[in-house]
Short mmCIF file of C-alpha atoms in Angstrom, two decimals:
data_model
loop_
_atom_site.label_atom_id
_atom_site.label_comp_id
_atom_site.label_asym_id
_atom_site.label_seq_id
_atom_site.Cartn_x
_atom_site.Cartn_y
_atom_site.Cartn_z
CA MET A 839 -44.37 61.78 89.89
CA THR A 840 -45.32 58.80 87.77
CA GLU A 841 -46.51 55.94 89.94
CA ILE A 842 -45.47 52.35 89.40
CA THR A 843 -47.33 49.35 90.80
CA LEU A 844 -45.51 46.15 91.69
CA LEU A 845 -47.28 43.14 90.15
CA ASN A 846 -44.96 40.38 91.35
CA LYS A 847 -41.37 39.62 92.35
CA HIS A 848 -39.17 36.54 92.57
CA LYS A 849 -35.77 35.97 94.18
CA LEU A 850 -33.23 35.06 91.50
CA PHE A 851 -29.43 34.68 91.84
CA ASN A 852 -29.59 36.63 95.12
CA GLY A 853 -31.33 39.50 93.34
CA GLU A 854 -34.98 40.07 92.43
CA GLN A 855 -36.93 39.74 89.21
CA ARG A 856 -39.84 42.16 89.41
CA ARG A 857 -42.75 43.14 87.18
CA TYR A 858 -44.43 46.56 87.33
CA GLN A 859 -47.35 48.39 85.76
CA HIS A 860 -47.62 52.14 85.19
CA TYR A 861 -49.57 54.62 83.10
CA SER A 862 -47.69 55.76 80.01
CA HIS A 863 -48.22 59.39 79.04
CA PHE A 864 -46.74 58.68 75.61
CA ASN A 865 -48.84 55.60 74.81
CA HIS A 866 -51.92 56.78 76.73
CA CYS A 867 -52.53 53.43 78.39
CA ASN A 868 -51.19 51.21 81.14
CA MET A 869 -47.86 49.58 80.32
CA THR A 870 -45.93 46.80 82.01
CA PHE A 871 -42.19 46.27 82.30
CA SER A 872 -39.98 43.69 83.97
CA ILE A 873 -36.74 44.49 85.75
CA TYR A 874 -33.95 42.39 87.22
CA LEU A 875 -32.18 43.96 90.20
CA PRO A 876 -28.94 42.21 91.26
CA SER A 877 -28.15 41.98 94.95
CA ARG A 878 -25.96 45.09 94.84
CA ALA A 879 -28.90 47.11 93.53
CA LEU A 880 -31.03 45.82 96.40
CA GLN A 881 -28.31 47.12 98.71
CA GLY A 882 -28.64 50.56 97.15
CA TYR A 883 -25.62 50.62 94.83
CA ALA A 884 -26.27 52.36 91.52
CA LEU A 885 -25.64 50.00 88.58
CA PRO A 886 -25.64 50.33 84.78
CA VAL A 887 -28.65 49.17 82.75
CA ILE A 888 -29.26 47.03 79.68
CA TYR A 889 -32.66 47.56 78.03
CA CYS A 890 -33.72 44.20 76.58
CA LEU A 891 -36.22 44.47 73.71
CA ALA A 892 -38.31 41.47 72.67
CA GLY A 893 -39.76 40.42 69.33
CA LEU A 894 -43.08 39.95 67.56
CA THR A 895 -45.91 38.45 69.68
CA CYS A 896 -43.81 38.81 72.85
CA THR A 897 -44.43 40.64 76.12
CA ASP A 898 -41.99 41.97 78.70
CA GLU A 899 -41.80 38.45 80.17
CA ASN A 900 -40.37 36.50 77.23
CA PHE A 901 -36.85 37.79 77.73
CA SER A 902 -37.04 37.60 81.53
CA ILE A 903 -38.26 33.98 81.57
CA LYS A 904 -36.42 32.45 78.60
CA SER A 905 -33.10 34.21 77.98
CA GLY A 906 -31.16 33.22 81.10
CA ALA A 907 -29.62 36.69 81.19
CA GLN A 908 -30.10 37.22 84.93
CA ARG A 909 -27.36 34.74 85.89
CA PHE A 910 -24.75 36.84 84.08
CA ALA A 911 -26.28 40.20 85.03
CA ALA A 912 -25.96 39.09 88.66
CA GLU A 913 -22.29 38.22 88.18
CA TRP A 914 -21.43 41.54 86.54
CA GLY A 915 -23.74 43.77 88.58
CA ILE A 916 -26.01 45.00 85.79
CA VAL A 917 -29.70 45.90 85.93
CA LEU A 918 -31.87 44.45 83.15
CA VAL A 919 -35.03 46.25 82.01
CA MET A 920 -37.51 44.45 79.76
CA PRO A 921 -40.22 46.69 78.24
CA ASP A 922 -43.40 45.33 76.67
CA THR A 923 -43.41 45.23 72.87
CA SER A 924 -46.47 47.47 72.38
CA PRO A 925 -49.29 49.28 74.12
CA ARG A 926 -52.17 47.03 75.15
CA GLY A 927 -55.80 47.23 76.24
CA ALA A 928 -59.34 47.17 74.95
CA GLU A 929 -59.04 50.78 73.81
CA VAL A 930 -55.78 50.18 71.92
CA ALA A 931 -55.95 49.50 68.16
CA ASN A 932 -55.15 45.95 67.14
CA ALA A 933 -54.92 43.79 64.01
CA ASP A 934 -55.57 40.19 63.01
CA SER A 935 -51.98 39.80 61.78
CA TYR A 936 -49.45 38.67 64.41
CA SER A 937 -46.98 41.14 62.90
CA LEU A 938 -49.17 44.20 63.52
CA GLY A 939 -50.92 45.74 66.47
CA GLN A 940 -50.64 44.59 70.06
CA GLY A 941 -47.41 42.66 70.49
CA ALA A 942 -45.92 44.27 67.38
CA GLY A 943 -45.17 47.93 68.06
CA PHE A 944 -41.89 47.94 66.06
CA TYR A 945 -40.40 50.50 68.46
CA LEU A 946 -41.50 53.46 66.33
CA ASN A 947 -43.82 56.46 66.72
CA ALA A 948 -46.91 55.82 64.61
CA THR A 949 -48.28 58.74 62.62
CA GLN A 950 -51.31 57.08 61.00
CA GLN A 951 -54.73 56.52 62.55
CA PRO A 952 -55.92 54.61 64.49
CA TRP A 953 -52.37 53.78 65.61
CA ALA A 954 -50.98 57.22 66.40
CA GLN A 955 -52.96 57.66 69.62
CA HIS A 956 -51.23 54.79 71.41
CA TYR A 957 -48.29 53.45 69.38
CA GLN A 958 -45.48 55.78 70.45
CA MET A 959 -43.04 53.05 71.40
CA TYR A 960 -39.92 54.89 70.24
CA ASP A 961 -40.51 57.78 72.64
CA TYR A 962 -41.57 55.34 75.34
CA VAL A 963 -38.35 53.28 75.16
CA VAL A 964 -35.97 56.19 74.57
CA THR A 965 -37.44 58.76 76.96
CA GLU A 966 -40.32 57.77 79.21
CA LEU A 967 -39.20 54.38 80.48
CA PRO A 968 -35.57 55.39 81.23
CA GLU A 969 -36.82 58.43 83.15
CA LEU A 970 -39.07 56.12 85.15
CA ILE A 971 -36.28 53.63 85.82
CA GLU A 972 -33.80 56.32 86.81
CA LYS A 973 -36.36 57.88 89.17
CA HIS A 974 -37.37 54.72 91.02
CA PHE A 975 -34.32 52.42 90.98
CA PRO A 976 -30.60 52.64 91.85
CA VAL A 977 -29.10 52.92 88.36
CA THR A 978 -26.42 55.02 86.74
CA SER A 979 -26.68 56.95 83.49
CA GLN A 980 -24.82 54.14 81.70
CA ARG A 981 -27.27 52.44 79.30
CA SER A 982 -27.04 49.83 76.58
CA LEU A 983 -29.52 48.01 74.36
CA CYS A 984 -30.03 44.34 73.52
CA GLY A 985 -32.82 42.86 71.42
CA HIS A 986 -34.17 39.79 69.64
CA SER A 987 -35.82 39.82 66.19
CA MET A 988 -38.15 42.87 66.15
CA GLY A 989 -36.40 43.82 69.39
CA GLY A 990 -33.06 43.51 67.60
CA HIS A 991 -34.38 45.99 65.05
CA GLY A 992 -35.35 48.24 67.95
CA ALA A 993 -31.99 47.94 69.70
CA LEU A 994 -29.93 48.74 66.60
CA MET A 995 -32.22 51.49 65.34
CA ILE A 996 -32.56 53.27 68.68
CA ALA A 997 -28.82 53.13 69.34
CA LEU A 998 -28.00 54.50 65.89
CA LYS A 999 -30.41 57.38 66.37
CA ASN A 1000 -29.16 58.11 69.91
CA PRO A 1001 -25.44 57.29 70.14
CA GLN A 1002 -25.03 59.81 72.94
CA ARG A 1003 -27.48 57.88 75.15
CA TYR A 1004 -26.15 54.31 74.76
CA LEU A 1005 -22.68 52.80 75.14
CA THR A 1006 -23.34 49.63 73.13
CA ALA A 1007 -26.01 47.76 71.18
CA SER A 1008 -26.38 44.04 70.58
CA ALA A 1009 -28.94 41.96 68.71
CA PHE A 1010 -29.99 38.39 68.13
CA ALA A 1011 -31.45 37.76 64.65
CA PRO A 1012 -32.51 41.40 64.16
CA ILE A 1013 -34.87 42.65 61.47
CA ALA A 1014 -31.90 44.60 60.21
CA HIS A 1015 -33.31 46.06 56.98
CA PRO A 1016 -37.09 46.37 57.55
CA MET A 1017 -37.67 48.38 54.37
CA ASN A 1018 -36.55 45.25 52.51
CA SER A 1019 -38.65 42.87 54.64
CA ALA A 1020 -42.31 41.85 54.34
CA TRP A 1021 -42.72 42.38 58.09
CA GLY A 1022 -41.16 45.82 57.91
CA LYS A 1023 -43.05 46.94 54.82
CA GLU A 1024 -46.36 45.90 56.42
CA ALA A 1025 -45.56 47.66 59.70
CA PHE A 1026 -44.10 50.82 58.20
CA SER A 1027 -46.90 51.33 55.67
CA THR A 1028 -49.53 50.73 58.37
CA TYR A 1029 -48.01 52.83 61.14
CA LEU A 1030 -46.23 55.51 59.08
CA GLY A 1031 -48.06 55.72 55.74
CA ASN A 1032 -46.50 55.56 52.28
CA ASN A 1033 -43.70 58.12 52.62
CA GLN A 1034 -40.58 55.97 52.51
CA ALA A 1035 -38.44 58.80 53.84
CA GLU A 1036 -40.29 58.29 57.12
CA TRP A 1037 -39.62 54.54 56.90
CA ALA A 1038 -35.89 55.14 56.48
CA ALA A 1039 -35.81 57.02 59.78
CA TYR A 1040 -36.50 53.68 61.52
CA ASP A 1041 -34.41 51.38 59.32
CA SER A 1042 -31.00 50.43 60.75
CA THR A 1043 -29.41 49.70 57.37
CA GLU A 1044 -30.48 53.10 56.07
CA LEU A 1045 -29.49 54.87 59.28
CA ILE A 1046 -25.97 53.48 59.45
CA GLN A 1047 -25.27 54.78 55.95
CA LEU A 1048 -26.12 58.30 57.12
CA TYR A 1049 -24.87 58.18 60.70
CA PRO A 1050 -22.05 55.69 61.16
CA PRO A 1051 -22.00 54.72 64.84
CA SER A 1052 -19.18 55.31 67.25
CA LEU A 1053 -20.59 52.74 69.65
CA PRO A 1054 -19.70 49.03 69.41
CA ILE A 1055 -22.34 46.68 67.94
CA LEU A 1056 -22.63 42.90 68.37
CA ILE A 1057 -24.95 40.72 66.25
CA ASP A 1058 -25.56 36.97 66.43
CA GLN A 1059 -27.57 35.22 63.70
CA GLY A 1060 -28.54 31.56 63.48
CA SER A 1061 -27.78 29.86 60.16
CA VAL A 1062 -30.99 27.76 60.12
CA ASP A 1063 -33.25 30.58 61.31
CA GLU A 1064 -36.48 30.17 59.32
CA PHE A 1065 -36.64 33.95 58.83
CA TYR A 1066 -33.05 34.30 57.60
CA PRO A 1067 -32.33 35.90 55.22
CA GLU A 1068 -35.74 36.78 53.67
CA GLN A 1069 -37.15 38.73 56.63
CA LEU A 1070 -34.06 39.70 58.62
CA HIS A 1071 -31.42 40.74 56.05
CA PRO A 1072 -28.48 41.04 58.46
CA GLN A 1073 -26.12 40.87 55.50
CA ASP A 1074 -27.45 44.22 54.23
CA PHE A 1075 -26.67 45.83 57.56
CA ILE A 1076 -23.23 44.25 57.83
CA VAL A 1077 -22.20 45.43 54.35
CA ALA A 1078 -23.42 48.96 55.11
CA ALA A 1079 -21.75 48.99 58.52
CA LYS A 1080 -18.40 47.76 57.24
CA SER A 1081 -18.46 50.30 54.42
CA LYS A 1082 -18.63 53.00 57.10
CA GLY A 1083 -15.89 51.45 59.23
CA ALA A 1084 -18.31 50.71 62.05
CA ASN A 1085 -17.15 48.91 65.18
CA ILE A 1086 -19.20 45.76 64.60
CA ARG A 1087 -18.89 42.10 65.50
CA TYR A 1088 -21.05 39.62 63.56
CA HIS A 1089 -21.38 35.88 64.14
CA LEU A 1090 -23.33 33.48 61.94
CA ARG A 1091 -24.01 30.60 64.32
CA GLU A 1092 -24.17 27.27 62.52
CA HIS A 1093 -27.32 25.15 63.05
CA TYR A 1094 -29.02 27.64 65.42
CA ASP A 1095 -32.58 28.85 64.75
CA HIS A 1096 -34.67 31.89 65.71
CA SER A 1097 -35.75 30.68 69.15
CA TYR A 1098 -34.81 31.57 72.70
CA TYR A 1099 -32.75 28.36 72.75
CA PHE A 1100 -30.45 30.30 70.43
CA VAL A 1101 -30.65 33.45 72.54
CA SER A 1102 -29.94 31.64 75.81
CA THR A 1103 -26.91 29.90 74.27
CA PHE A 1104 -25.13 33.16 73.48
CA ILE A 1105 -26.59 35.59 76.02
CA GLU A 1106 -23.49 35.37 78.22
CA SER A 1107 -21.31 36.82 75.46
CA HIS A 1108 -23.78 39.68 74.99
CA ILE A 1109 -23.85 40.55 78.69
CA SER A 1110 -20.04 40.43 78.78
CA PHE A 1111 -19.91 42.66 75.69
CA HIS A 1112 -21.99 45.31 77.43
CA ALA A 1113 -20.13 44.87 80.74
CA GLU A 1114 -16.84 45.66 79.02
CA ALA A 1115 -18.27 48.95 77.73
CA PHE A 1116 -19.55 49.74 81.25
CA GLY A 1117 -15.99 49.34 82.52
CA LEU A 1118 -16.90 46.43 84.81
#
């Protein structure tokens, strides 16, 4: 059985915010994750889970410290799981660019060296981490995804590729068409090589054209986000989604930027969105 080591815990809204470390057999290194357990989970009741994916340069703690999601997860009775954004360690390949390497795993399975040995974040988030969570904590099989920026890319992409595993997906300012983004082109060419068919397998705008989702999707985008629309391209995704009749809600939020101030303003509506799908 995979062992997890408790690094710290804090009481929060009558529940506990915890941080753990474990060895990842997919990424071949130690990984950390944060988890919020509402009071009902501490009492042993099995609760649904939202996997909260963070963006470039972030760790598992950005969402847990800055989003304010725990207040609403406590009210609804939902467990929050916050993975790290990449493998880390002295033995793990890195790059000088903030948009590559440690802190920038892009939630894909790298095929190119030296990245392939450790950067298997897609399998980690989809398979290894949920198995770990479901083994060690009182959770149900109900799962949803929420993400910010690169994490928004991860949430949409993973949900589209695995609609049988997730009830809903939501995103704040997602990198929604990475093949049309400088960030995405850099990451995909580095981690996956030059075969753009492999890129398309991790691009939400491309995926939704092939596999229109049955699950509901919620996206919030700030109108003064410094990365909108050149890096994020939510409009490409929205056009593709609507052409397929997807169940999607999109809000362009006037005068909001790319920060966690934006995320924390609208996080309640995202938690409520997922709670509705959980039947809470």
